[in-house]
Amino acid sequence: MDLISKVRNRQRLTQAEGEALYDLDLFTLGELADEIRQEKHGKKSFFNVNRHINPTNVCADICKFCAYSASRKNPNQYTMDHEQILQIATQAVANGAKELHIVSAHNPNDGVEWYMGAFRKIKEKFPEVHIKAMTAAEIDFLHREYGLSYDEVLDMMIENGVDSMPGGGAEIFDEKIREYLCKGKVTSDQWLEIHRKWHERGRESNATMLFGHVETRAHRIDHMLRLRDLQDKTGGFNAFIPLVYQKENNFLKVENFPTGQEILKTYAISRILLDNIPHIKAYWATSTINLALIAQEFGADDLDGTIEKESIQSAAGAASAQGMKLEDFVAMIQNAGFIPVERDSLYHELKVYT
Ligand code: V47
């Protein structure tokens, strides 16, 4: 059976077939991905009202692609205390945020209680707010730095009010590329193990893939298939998020950046391959809002959220330092021909903008 028929019959694709998808023209791929998207979600496009908080940029690890962590290229170290974090959370909740997405660098100075206490204090003050926090890379860092097992860190997160885990730290699973990008950080197997353990606790998470740097198309397919395998076992991933590499202020030497076509193909292919992950998120901070809006026609059904402020990608050149106004966000999705749906962090529908 040819590849297109296989996709139309909803048959699972192999690594080689996944790679071959890239050889299809963009519009064929878009059509195939859109059929699947519409089957799953119709014309709905999901987003949430959220606030990203990045409480420290002091990092014990070195990732070549990172412009955020304090280093020679970013000498301005900062670490917020709990009071400052709580202040931001308070402001965000006052502005309508229902989710706080809290991701830090790997800070060796302040201990486990600095991480956990922040979650606990937020949750005590705002029990209804959803805390999406701690990438698998941070969890692995606490394990390495303080001798805690993954189970212990995950249980502490739950005790202190973390509701779900973000998908960060996955980068690219291929071991050679990963060693070049971020040697010493959580390995691919460990990243998957941490998410598996989290899912086994009945909790949900997301999965990212950082692409458009030194990886090949084959590496992207391999990354997606490793996620598909784990999802078959646990079913705990809500969304797959292809993050487009931002090139400013970091130590990674990249010659060729992905074209808009390549980015759209990657969204579409992820929709086709990841038949068991419900949502494909076009995170506008890295794709740009315009491409994210177009990505809705190429398999993506989620645009993340209003963000309010973001420090990791914007340090590397993304236009996401400031977030997006809710009414603008809704209007843009509508004008693109889709139905904006405000969701909570676990994809329950809160408001459908008809
Ligand atoms: O893991 C770092 C990435 C990630 C760069 O789960 C970069 O809903 C592009 O994981 N160019 C953190 N990306 C952000 C993240 C995330 C974002 C939005 C939603 C969710 C979710 C998760 O940021 C890191 C890393 O892959 N990153 N540097 C850069 N130069």
mmCIF file of C-alpha atoms and ligand atoms in Angstrom:
data_model
loop_
_atom_site.group_PDB
_atom_site.id
_atom_site.type_symbol
_atom_site.label_atom_id
_atom_site.label_comp_id
_atom_site.label_asym_id
_atom_site.label_seq_id
_atom_site.Cartn_x
_atom_site.Cartn_y
_atom_site.Cartn_z
ATOM 1 C CA MET A 1 0.000 0.000 0.000
ATOM 2 C CA ASP A 2 1.344 3.443 -0.791
ATOM 3 C CA LEU A 3 2.165 5.889 1.962
ATOM 4 C CA ILE A 4 -0.782 8.229 1.414
ATOM 5 C CA SER A 5 -3.298 5.369 1.501
ATOM 6 C CA LYS A 6 -1.680 4.072 4.653
ATOM 7 C CA VAL A 7 -2.149 7.458 6.317
ATOM 8 C CA ARG A 8 -5.753 7.665 5.067
ATOM 9 C CA ASN A 9 -6.427 4.186 6.467
ATOM 10 C CA ARG A 10 -5.007 5.351 9.795
ATOM 11 C CA GLN A 11 -2.315 2.713 9.777
ATOM 12 C CA ARG A 12 0.740 3.203 11.920
ATOM 13 C CA LEU A 13 3.867 4.411 10.197
ATOM 14 C CA THR A 14 7.438 3.230 10.714
ATOM 15 C CA GLN A 15 10.601 5.312 11.030
ATOM 16 C CA ALA A 16 11.296 4.981 7.286
ATOM 17 C CA GLU A 17 7.727 5.907 6.401
ATOM 18 C CA GLY A 18 7.836 8.870 8.771
ATOM 19 C CA GLU A 19 10.963 10.109 7.018
ATOM 20 C CA ALA A 20 9.314 9.564 3.632
ATOM 21 C CA LEU A 21 6.449 11.860 4.661
ATOM 22 C CA TYR A 22 8.869 14.783 4.373
ATOM 23 C CA ASP A 23 9.185 14.006 0.636
ATOM 24 C CA LEU A 24 5.486 14.679 0.077
ATOM 25 C CA ASP A 25 4.622 18.197 -0.974
ATOM 26 C CA LEU A 26 3.473 20.569 1.733
ATOM 27 C CA PHE A 27 -0.157 20.739 0.615
ATOM 28 C CA THR A 28 -0.614 16.974 0.448
ATOM 29 C CA LEU A 29 0.872 16.693 3.924
ATOM 30 C CA GLY A 30 -1.306 19.537 5.159
ATOM 31 C CA GLU A 31 -4.420 17.880 3.769
ATOM 32 C CA LEU A 32 -3.581 14.569 5.432
ATOM 33 C CA ALA A 33 -2.808 16.186 8.781
ATOM 34 C CA ASP A 34 -5.901 18.377 8.599
ATOM 35 C CA GLU A 35 -8.141 15.353 8.028
ATOM 36 C CA ILE A 36 -6.820 13.839 11.258
ATOM 37 C CA ARG A 37 -7.053 17.148 13.124
ATOM 38 C CA GLN A 38 -10.667 17.626 12.014
ATOM 39 C CA GLU A 39 -11.515 14.035 12.925
ATOM 40 C CA LYS A 40 -10.218 14.658 16.439
ATOM 41 C CA HIS A 41 -11.164 18.290 17.061
ATOM 42 C CA GLY A 42 -13.147 19.701 14.141
ATOM 43 C CA LYS A 43 -12.335 23.392 13.740
ATOM 44 C CA LYS A 44 -11.693 23.910 17.448
ATOM 45 C CA SER A 45 -8.409 25.525 18.441
ATOM 46 C CA PHE A 46 -7.504 25.327 22.081
ATOM 47 C CA PHE A 47 -5.670 27.799 24.255
ATOM 48 C CA ASN A 48 -5.482 28.715 27.908
ATOM 49 C CA VAL A 49 -5.053 31.843 29.954
ATOM 50 C CA ASN A 50 -1.699 31.240 31.525
ATOM 51 C CA ARG A 51 1.359 32.894 32.884
ATOM 52 C CA HIS A 52 4.885 31.599 32.459
ATOM 53 C CA ILE A 53 7.113 32.126 35.488
ATOM 54 C CA ASN A 54 10.844 31.453 35.241
ATOM 55 C CA PRO A 55 12.086 31.952 38.822
ATOM 56 C CA THR A 56 15.835 31.628 38.250
ATOM 57 C CA ASN A 57 18.340 31.593 35.422
ATOM 58 C CA VAL A 58 21.205 30.234 37.520
ATOM 59 C CA CYS A 59 22.025 26.867 35.990
ATOM 60 C CA ALA A 60 24.402 24.050 36.841
ATOM 61 C CA ASP A 61 24.042 22.594 33.345
ATOM 62 C CA ILE A 62 25.216 23.907 30.018
ATOM 63 C CA CYS A 63 23.016 23.531 26.962
ATOM 64 C CA LYS A 64 24.509 25.040 23.839
ATOM 65 C CA PHE A 65 21.118 26.253 22.537
ATOM 66 C CA CYS A 66 20.143 28.074 25.719
ATOM 67 C CA ALA A 67 20.281 31.865 25.859
ATOM 68 C CA TYR A 68 18.388 32.044 29.109
ATOM 69 C CA SER A 69 20.744 30.562 31.687
ATOM 70 C CA ALA A 70 23.282 32.914 33.231
ATOM 71 C CA SER A 71 26.578 32.532 31.407
ATOM 72 C CA ARG A 72 29.196 34.536 29.545
ATOM 73 C CA LYS A 73 26.496 35.543 27.068
ATOM 74 C CA ASN A 74 23.960 36.332 29.758
ATOM 75 C CA PRO A 75 25.833 37.496 32.853
ATOM 76 C CA ASN A 76 22.717 38.845 34.577
ATOM 77 C CA GLN A 77 21.997 36.207 37.160
ATOM 78 C CA TYR A 78 18.737 36.308 39.041
ATOM 79 C CA THR A 79 16.894 34.122 41.507
ATOM 80 C CA MET A 80 13.495 35.121 42.833
ATOM 81 C CA ASP A 81 12.616 34.468 46.434
ATOM 82 C CA HIS A 82 9.258 32.956 47.342
ATOM 83 C CA GLU A 83 7.806 36.379 48.048
ATOM 84 C CA GLN A 84 8.630 37.564 44.534
ATOM 85 C CA ILE A 85 7.261 34.395 42.962
ATOM 86 C CA LEU A 86 4.087 34.737 45.010
ATOM 87 C CA GLN A 87 3.733 38.356 43.949
ATOM 88 C CA ILE A 88 3.891 37.388 40.274
ATOM 89 C CA ALA A 89 1.422 34.569 40.867
ATOM 90 C CA THR A 90 -0.940 36.958 42.642
ATOM 91 C CA GLN A 91 -0.777 39.440 39.777
ATOM 92 C CA ALA A 92 -1.271 36.687 37.219
ATOM 93 C CA VAL A 93 -4.321 35.291 38.997
ATOM 94 C CA ALA A 94 -5.734 38.823 39.273
ATOM 95 C CA ASN A 95 -5.278 39.101 35.486
ATOM 96 C CA GLY A 96 -7.281 35.906 34.996
ATOM 97 C CA ALA A 97 -4.533 33.274 34.690
ATOM 98 C CA LYS A 98 -5.807 29.788 35.425
ATOM 99 C CA GLU A 99 -2.474 28.097 34.884
ATOM 100 C CA LEU A 100 0.994 28.977 36.148
ATOM 101 C CA HIS A 101 3.679 27.393 34.008
ATOM 102 C CA ILE A 102 6.740 27.412 36.245
ATOM 103 C CA VAL A 103 10.077 26.367 34.810
ATOM 104 C CA SER A 104 13.485 27.188 36.225
ATOM 105 C CA ALA A 105 17.114 26.666 35.407
ATOM 106 C CA HIS A 106 19.011 24.071 37.458
ATOM 107 C CA ASN A 107 19.903 26.196 40.425
ATOM 108 C CA PRO A 108 22.521 24.594 42.700
ATOM 109 C CA ASN A 109 22.375 27.339 45.336
ATOM 110 C CA ASP A 110 18.995 27.238 47.006
ATOM 111 C CA GLY A 111 18.022 23.625 47.642
ATOM 112 C CA VAL A 112 14.952 21.496 47.105
ATOM 113 C CA GLU A 113 12.810 23.607 49.439
ATOM 114 C CA TRP A 114 13.318 26.629 47.202
ATOM 115 C CA TYR A 115 11.610 24.727 44.392
ATOM 116 C CA MET A 116 8.937 22.950 46.454
ATOM 117 C CA GLY A 117 8.151 25.817 48.843
ATOM 118 C CA ALA A 118 7.219 28.048 45.917
ATOM 119 C CA PHE A 119 4.619 25.567 44.691
ATOM 120 C CA ARG A 120 3.253 25.009 48.197
ATOM 121 C CA LYS A 121 2.871 28.707 48.918
ATOM 122 C CA ILE A 122 1.142 29.370 45.609
ATOM 123 C CA LYS A 123 -1.217 26.458 46.135
ATOM 124 C CA GLU A 124 -2.022 27.528 49.701
ATOM 125 C CA LYS A 125 -2.956 30.987 48.480
ATOM 126 C CA PHE A 126 -4.639 29.939 45.216
ATOM 127 C CA PRO A 127 -5.923 26.367 45.539
ATOM 128 C CA GLU A 128 -7.863 26.659 42.276
ATOM 129 C CA VAL A 129 -4.912 27.656 40.102
ATOM 130 C CA HIS A 130 -3.301 24.866 38.079
ATOM 131 C CA ILE A 131 0.440 24.533 38.625
ATOM 132 C CA LYS A 132 2.246 23.096 35.615
ATOM 133 C CA ALA A 133 5.824 22.886 36.780
ATOM 134 C CA MET A 134 9.159 21.074 36.789
ATOM 135 C CA THR A 135 10.536 19.711 33.552
ATOM 136 C CA ALA A 136 12.035 16.228 33.622
ATOM 137 C CA ALA A 137 15.398 18.010 33.335
ATOM 138 C CA GLU A 138 14.769 19.857 36.610
ATOM 139 C CA ILE A 139 13.645 16.653 38.307
ATOM 140 C CA ASP A 140 16.792 14.891 37.136
ATOM 141 C CA PHE A 141 18.846 17.834 38.385
ATOM 142 C CA LEU A 142 17.327 17.556 41.896
ATOM 143 C CA HIS A 143 18.065 13.831 41.776
ATOM 144 C CA ARG A 144 21.722 14.395 40.827
ATOM 145 C CA GLU A 145 22.308 17.349 43.143
ATOM 146 C CA TYR A 146 20.553 16.126 46.277
ATOM 147 C CA GLY A 147 20.598 12.323 45.935
ATOM 148 C CA LEU A 148 16.820 12.033 45.780
ATOM 149 C CA SER A 149 15.262 9.298 43.669
ATOM 150 C CA TYR A 150 12.930 10.277 40.840
ATOM 151 C CA ASP A 151 10.072 8.763 42.864
ATOM 152 C CA GLU A 152 10.905 10.961 45.832
ATOM 153 C CA VAL A 153 11.011 14.135 43.745
ATOM 154 C CA LEU A 154 7.755 13.293 41.961
ATOM 155 C CA ASP A 155 5.997 12.546 45.269
ATOM 156 C CA MET A 156 7.276 15.827 46.706
ATOM 157 C CA MET A 157 5.894 17.678 43.700
ATOM 158 C CA ILE A 158 2.478 16.168 44.260
ATOM 159 C CA GLU A 159 2.573 16.860 48.008
ATOM 160 C CA ASN A 160 3.482 20.479 47.338
ATOM 161 C CA GLY A 161 0.760 21.181 44.796
ATOM 162 C CA VAL A 162 2.157 20.538 41.311
ATOM 163 C CA ASP A 163 -0.732 19.427 39.105
ATOM 164 C CA SER A 164 0.886 18.557 35.800
ATOM 165 C CA MET A 165 4.307 18.526 34.173
ATOM 166 C CA PRO A 166 5.384 20.624 31.194
ATOM 167 C CA GLY A 167 7.128 19.002 28.264
ATOM 168 C CA GLY A 168 10.480 20.795 28.444
ATOM 169 C CA GLY A 169 13.942 19.283 28.487
ATOM 170 C CA ALA A 170 13.225 16.677 25.811
ATOM 171 C CA GLU A 171 15.253 18.527 23.140
ATOM 172 C CA ILE A 172 16.159 15.735 20.668
ATOM 173 C CA PHE A 173 16.294 12.171 21.934
ATOM 174 C CA ASP A 174 18.991 10.905 19.562
ATOM 175 C CA GLU A 175 21.906 10.252 21.913
ATOM 176 C CA LYS A 176 24.675 11.654 19.679
ATOM 177 C CA ILE A 177 22.875 14.909 18.962
ATOM 178 C CA ARG A 178 21.861 15.169 22.582
ATOM 179 C CA GLU A 179 25.438 14.748 23.760
ATOM 180 C CA TYR A 180 26.495 17.548 21.445
ATOM 181 C CA LEU A 181 23.639 19.827 22.545
ATOM 182 C CA CYS A 182 23.451 19.275 26.266
ATOM 183 C CA LYS A 183 25.910 16.740 27.613
ATOM 184 C CA GLY A 184 25.372 15.935 31.297
ATOM 185 C CA LYS A 185 21.704 16.878 31.368
ATOM 186 C CA VAL A 186 18.879 14.343 31.744
ATOM 187 C CA THR A 187 19.348 11.565 29.162
ATOM 188 C CA SER A 188 16.613 10.592 26.736
ATOM 189 C CA ASP A 189 15.865 7.361 28.585
ATOM 190 C CA GLN A 190 15.729 9.231 31.891
ATOM 191 C CA TRP A 191 13.408 11.889 30.422
ATOM 192 C CA LEU A 192 11.041 9.145 29.281
ATOM 193 C CA GLU A 193 11.358 7.269 32.589
ATOM 194 C CA ILE A 194 10.430 10.378 34.595
ATOM 195 C CA HIS A 195 7.326 10.997 32.476
ATOM 196 C CA ARG A 196 6.413 7.307 32.709
ATOM 197 C CA LYS A 197 6.621 7.471 36.511
ATOM 198 C CA TRP A 198 4.561 10.664 36.552
ATOM 199 C CA HIS A 199 1.888 9.060 34.356
ATOM 200 C CA GLU A 200 1.871 5.985 36.583
ATOM 201 C CA ARG A 201 0.847 8.310 39.410
ATOM 202 C CA GLY A 202 -2.256 9.162 37.368
ATOM 203 C CA ARG A 203 -0.822 12.531 36.351
ATOM 204 C CA GLU A 204 -0.600 14.127 32.918
ATOM 205 C CA SER A 205 2.182 15.892 31.066
ATOM 206 C CA ASN A 206 3.290 17.297 27.727
ATOM 207 C CA ALA A 207 6.215 16.472 25.469
ATOM 208 C CA THR A 208 8.367 18.891 23.480
ATOM 209 C CA MET A 209 10.906 18.527 20.703
ATOM 210 C CA LEU A 210 13.449 21.254 19.995
ATOM 211 C CA PHE A 211 14.109 21.267 16.244
ATOM 212 C CA GLY A 212 15.650 23.333 13.489
ATOM 213 C CA HIS A 213 19.267 23.290 14.690
ATOM 214 C CA VAL A 214 21.749 20.466 14.002
ATOM 215 C CA GLU A 215 19.351 17.531 13.913
ATOM 216 C CA THR A 216 18.158 15.750 10.768
ATOM 217 C CA ARG A 217 14.634 14.880 9.746
ATOM 218 C CA ALA A 218 15.355 11.265 10.768
ATOM 219 C CA HIS A 219 16.190 12.435 14.301
ATOM 220 C CA ARG A 220 12.833 14.220 14.539
ATOM 221 C CA ILE A 221 10.967 11.092 13.451
ATOM 222 C CA ASP A 222 12.928 8.978 15.938
ATOM 223 C CA HIS A 223 12.016 11.486 18.676
ATOM 224 C CA MET A 224 8.318 11.294 17.835
ATOM 225 C CA LEU A 225 8.312 7.507 17.693
ATOM 226 C CA ARG A 226 9.958 7.174 21.116
ATOM 227 C CA LEU A 227 7.127 9.327 22.474
ATOM 228 C CA ARG A 228 4.511 7.286 20.634
ATOM 229 C CA ASP A 229 5.934 4.112 22.235
ATOM 230 C CA LEU A 230 5.707 5.522 25.747
ATOM 231 C CA GLN A 231 2.246 6.908 25.106
ATOM 232 C CA ASP A 232 1.084 3.426 24.079
ATOM 233 C CA LYS A 233 2.064 2.259 27.559
ATOM 234 C CA THR A 234 0.849 5.148 29.716
ATOM 235 C CA GLY A 235 -1.530 7.399 27.772
ATOM 236 C CA GLY A 236 -0.395 10.311 29.940
ATOM 237 C CA PHE A 237 0.720 12.841 27.310
ATOM 238 C CA ASN A 238 -1.792 15.550 26.448
ATOM 239 C CA ALA A 239 0.128 17.488 23.848
ATOM 240 C CA PHE A 240 3.164 17.290 21.613
ATOM 241 C CA ILE A 241 4.932 20.608 21.155
ATOM 242 C CA PRO A 242 7.510 21.050 18.390
ATOM 243 C CA LEU A 243 9.632 24.009 19.552
ATOM 244 C CA VAL A 244 11.334 25.920 16.759
ATOM 245 C CA TYR A 245 14.946 26.674 17.632
ATOM 246 C CA GLN A 246 15.672 30.392 18.257
ATOM 247 C CA LYS A 247 19.180 31.383 17.323
ATOM 248 C CA GLU A 248 20.209 34.529 19.241
ATOM 249 C CA ASN A 249 22.630 34.818 22.169
ATOM 250 C CA ASN A 250 23.709 31.213 22.543
ATOM 251 C CA PHE A 251 26.651 28.912 21.855
ATOM 252 C CA LEU A 252 25.164 26.654 19.179
ATOM 253 C CA LYS A 253 26.587 27.157 15.708
ATOM 254 C CA VAL A 254 23.809 26.605 13.206
ATOM 255 C CA GLU A 255 24.125 27.244 9.478
ATOM 256 C CA ASN A 256 20.709 26.333 8.137
ATOM 257 C CA PHE A 257 17.461 27.309 9.740
ATOM 258 C CA PRO A 258 14.202 25.604 8.855
ATOM 259 C CA THR A 259 12.009 27.333 6.314
ATOM 260 C CA GLY A 260 8.348 28.014 7.037
ATOM 261 C CA GLN A 261 7.581 24.990 4.852
ATOM 262 C CA GLU A 262 9.834 22.750 6.901
ATOM 263 C CA ILE A 263 8.237 23.923 10.140
ATOM 264 C CA LEU A 264 4.723 23.335 8.793
ATOM 265 C CA LYS A 265 5.746 19.919 7.476
ATOM 266 C CA THR A 266 7.043 19.022 10.921
ATOM 267 C CA TYR A 267 3.744 20.011 12.585
ATOM 268 C CA ALA A 268 1.812 18.024 9.969
ATOM 269 C CA ILE A 269 4.029 14.956 10.284
ATOM 270 C CA SER A 270 3.742 14.999 14.065
ATOM 271 C CA ARG A 271 -0.069 15.043 13.724
ATOM 272 C CA ILE A 272 0.119 12.053 11.377
ATOM 273 C CA LEU A 273 2.642 9.995 13.355
ATOM 274 C CA LEU A 274 1.443 10.649 16.882
ATOM 275 C CA ASP A 275 -1.914 8.961 16.513
ATOM 276 C CA ASN A 276 -2.137 8.442 20.280
ATOM 277 C CA ILE A 277 -1.364 11.977 21.504
ATOM 278 C CA PRO A 278 -4.547 14.061 21.455
ATOM 279 C CA HIS A 279 -3.142 17.556 20.831
ATOM 280 C CA ILE A 280 -0.435 19.144 18.682
ATOM 281 C CA LYS A 281 0.571 22.496 20.041
ATOM 282 C CA ALA A 282 1.947 25.258 17.828
ATOM 283 C CA TYR A 283 3.678 27.232 20.562
ATOM 284 C CA TRP A 284 3.548 30.709 19.066
ATOM 285 C CA ALA A 285 6.499 31.963 21.098
ATOM 286 C CA THR A 286 8.832 29.917 18.910
ATOM 287 C CA SER A 287 6.917 29.590 15.649
ATOM 288 C CA THR A 288 5.731 33.227 15.557
ATOM 289 C CA ILE A 289 2.011 33.900 15.918
ATOM 290 C CA ASN A 290 1.509 34.106 12.149
ATOM 291 C CA LEU A 291 2.942 30.680 11.461
ATOM 292 C CA ALA A 292 1.087 29.253 14.473
ATOM 293 C CA LEU A 293 -2.175 30.508 12.983
ATOM 294 C CA ILE A 294 -1.352 28.831 9.659
ATOM 295 C CA ALA A 295 -0.256 25.674 11.504
ATOM 296 C CA GLN A 296 -3.897 25.249 12.467
ATOM 297 C CA GLU A 297 -4.410 24.119 8.863
ATOM 298 C CA PHE A 298 -1.453 21.723 9.121
ATOM 299 C CA GLY A 299 -2.446 19.574 12.073
ATOM 300 C CA ALA A 300 -2.034 21.878 15.069
ATOM 301 C CA ASP A 301 -5.105 22.350 17.286
ATOM 302 C CA ASP A 302 -3.562 24.191 20.233
ATOM 303 C CA LEU A 303 -1.771 27.541 20.436
ATOM 304 C CA ASP A 304 -0.644 27.378 24.098
ATOM 305 C CA GLY A 305 -1.901 30.543 25.697
ATOM 306 C CA THR A 306 -1.712 34.208 26.403
ATOM 307 C CA ILE A 307 1.614 33.653 28.285
ATOM 308 C CA GLU A 308 1.785 37.197 29.779
ATOM 309 C CA LYS A 309 5.570 37.044 29.993
ATOM 310 C CA GLU A 310 8.167 34.529 28.901
ATOM 311 C CA SER A 311 11.920 34.528 29.433
ATOM 312 C CA ILE A 312 13.459 31.386 27.896
ATOM 313 C CA GLN A 313 12.678 31.672 24.204
ATOM 314 C CA SER A 314 12.626 35.458 24.219
ATOM 315 C CA ALA A 315 16.237 35.438 25.503
ATOM 316 C CA ALA A 316 17.106 33.597 22.278
ATOM 317 C CA GLY A 317 15.282 36.035 20.025
ATOM 318 C CA ALA A 318 11.599 35.041 20.134
ATOM 319 C CA ALA A 319 9.004 37.823 20.249
ATOM 320 C CA SER A 320 7.361 36.444 23.366
ATOM 321 C CA ALA A 321 8.801 38.635 26.119
ATOM 322 C CA GLN A 322 5.292 40.027 26.419
ATOM 323 C CA GLY A 323 2.244 37.877 26.078
ATOM 324 C CA MET A 324 -0.899 38.323 24.063
ATOM 325 C CA LYS A 325 -4.164 40.014 25.036
ATOM 326 C CA LEU A 326 -6.998 37.502 25.372
ATOM 327 C CA GLU A 327 -9.314 39.393 23.011
ATOM 328 C CA ASP A 328 -6.578 39.699 20.363
ATOM 329 C CA PHE A 329 -5.760 36.019 20.642
ATOM 330 C CA VAL A 330 -9.412 35.025 20.240
ATOM 331 C CA ALA A 331 -9.905 37.381 17.284
ATOM 332 C CA MET A 332 -6.830 36.047 15.482
ATOM 333 C CA ILE A 333 -7.984 32.442 15.811
ATOM 334 C CA GLN A 334 -11.463 33.386 14.598
ATOM 335 C CA ASN A 335 -10.129 35.400 11.679
ATOM 336 C CA ALA A 336 -8.059 32.389 10.655
ATOM 337 C CA GLY A 337 -11.301 30.403 10.351
ATOM 338 C CA PHE A 338 -11.124 28.385 13.560
ATOM 339 C CA ILE A 339 -13.197 28.224 16.732
ATOM 340 C CA PRO A 340 -11.260 29.442 19.777
ATOM 341 C CA VAL A 341 -11.810 27.270 22.826
ATOM 342 C CA GLU A 342 -10.456 28.367 26.150
ATOM 343 C CA ARG A 343 -9.427 25.206 27.947
ATOM 344 C CA ASP A 344 -8.055 24.368 31.335
ATOM 345 C CA SER A 345 -4.623 22.786 31.609
ATOM 346 C CA LEU A 346 -6.003 19.274 31.159
ATOM 347 C CA TYR A 347 -8.077 20.230 28.091
ATOM 348 C CA HIS A 348 -11.494 20.502 29.670
ATOM 349 C CA GLU A 349 -13.400 23.124 27.702
ATOM 350 C CA LEU A 350 -14.097 26.305 29.677
ATOM 351 C CA LYS A 351 -15.469 28.576 26.988
ATOM 352 C CA VAL A 352 -16.200 28.095 23.308
ATOM 353 C CA TYR A 353 -16.112 31.382 21.364
ATOM 354 C CA THR A 354 -18.799 30.819 18.724
HETATM 355 O O1 V47 B 1 13.210 22.495 27.091
HETATM 356 C C1 V47 B 1 15.646 26.578 25.167
HETATM 357 C C2 V47 B 1 13.509 25.254 24.928
HETATM 358 C C3 V47 B 1 12.146 24.591 26.555
HETATM 359 C C4 V47 B 1 15.708 27.523 23.233
HETATM 360 O O2 V47 B 1 4.596 21.833 28.211
HETATM 361 C C5 V47 B 1 14.511 26.821 23.333
HETATM 362 O O3 V47 B 1 3.011 23.172 27.550
HETATM 363 C C6 V47 B 1 13.901 27.474 21.229
HETATM 364 O O4 V47 B 1 9.309 23.253 27.433
HETATM 365 N N1 V47 B 1 15.071 28.138 21.068
HETATM 366 C C7 V47 B 1 11.311 25.063 27.715
HETATM 367 N N2 V47 B 1 13.609 26.793 22.351
HETATM 368 C C8 V47 B 1 9.925 25.502 27.244
HETATM 369 C C9 V47 B 1 8.955 24.372 27.219
HETATM 370 C C10 V47 B 1 7.511 24.601 26.947
HETATM 371 C C11 V47 B 1 7.078 25.738 26.296
HETATM 372 C C12 V47 B 1 5.725 25.907 26.079
HETATM 373 C C13 V47 B 1 4.791 24.999 26.515
HETATM 374 C C14 V47 B 1 5.236 23.856 27.173
HETATM 375 C C15 V47 B 1 4.231 22.889 27.676
HETATM 376 C C16 V47 B 1 6.594 23.648 27.387
HETATM 377 O O5 V47 B 1 12.594 25.729 25.862
HETATM 378 C C17 V47 B 1 13.403 23.838 26.825
HETATM 379 C C18 V47 B 1 14.133 24.001 25.516
HETATM 380 O O6 V47 B 1 13.853 22.946 24.645
HETATM 381 N N3 V47 B 1 14.526 26.230 24.537
HETATM 382 N N4 V47 B 1 16.391 27.389 24.378
HETATM 383 C C19 V47 B 1 15.982 28.212 22.023
HETATM 384 N N5 V47 B 1 17.158 28.843 21.825
#
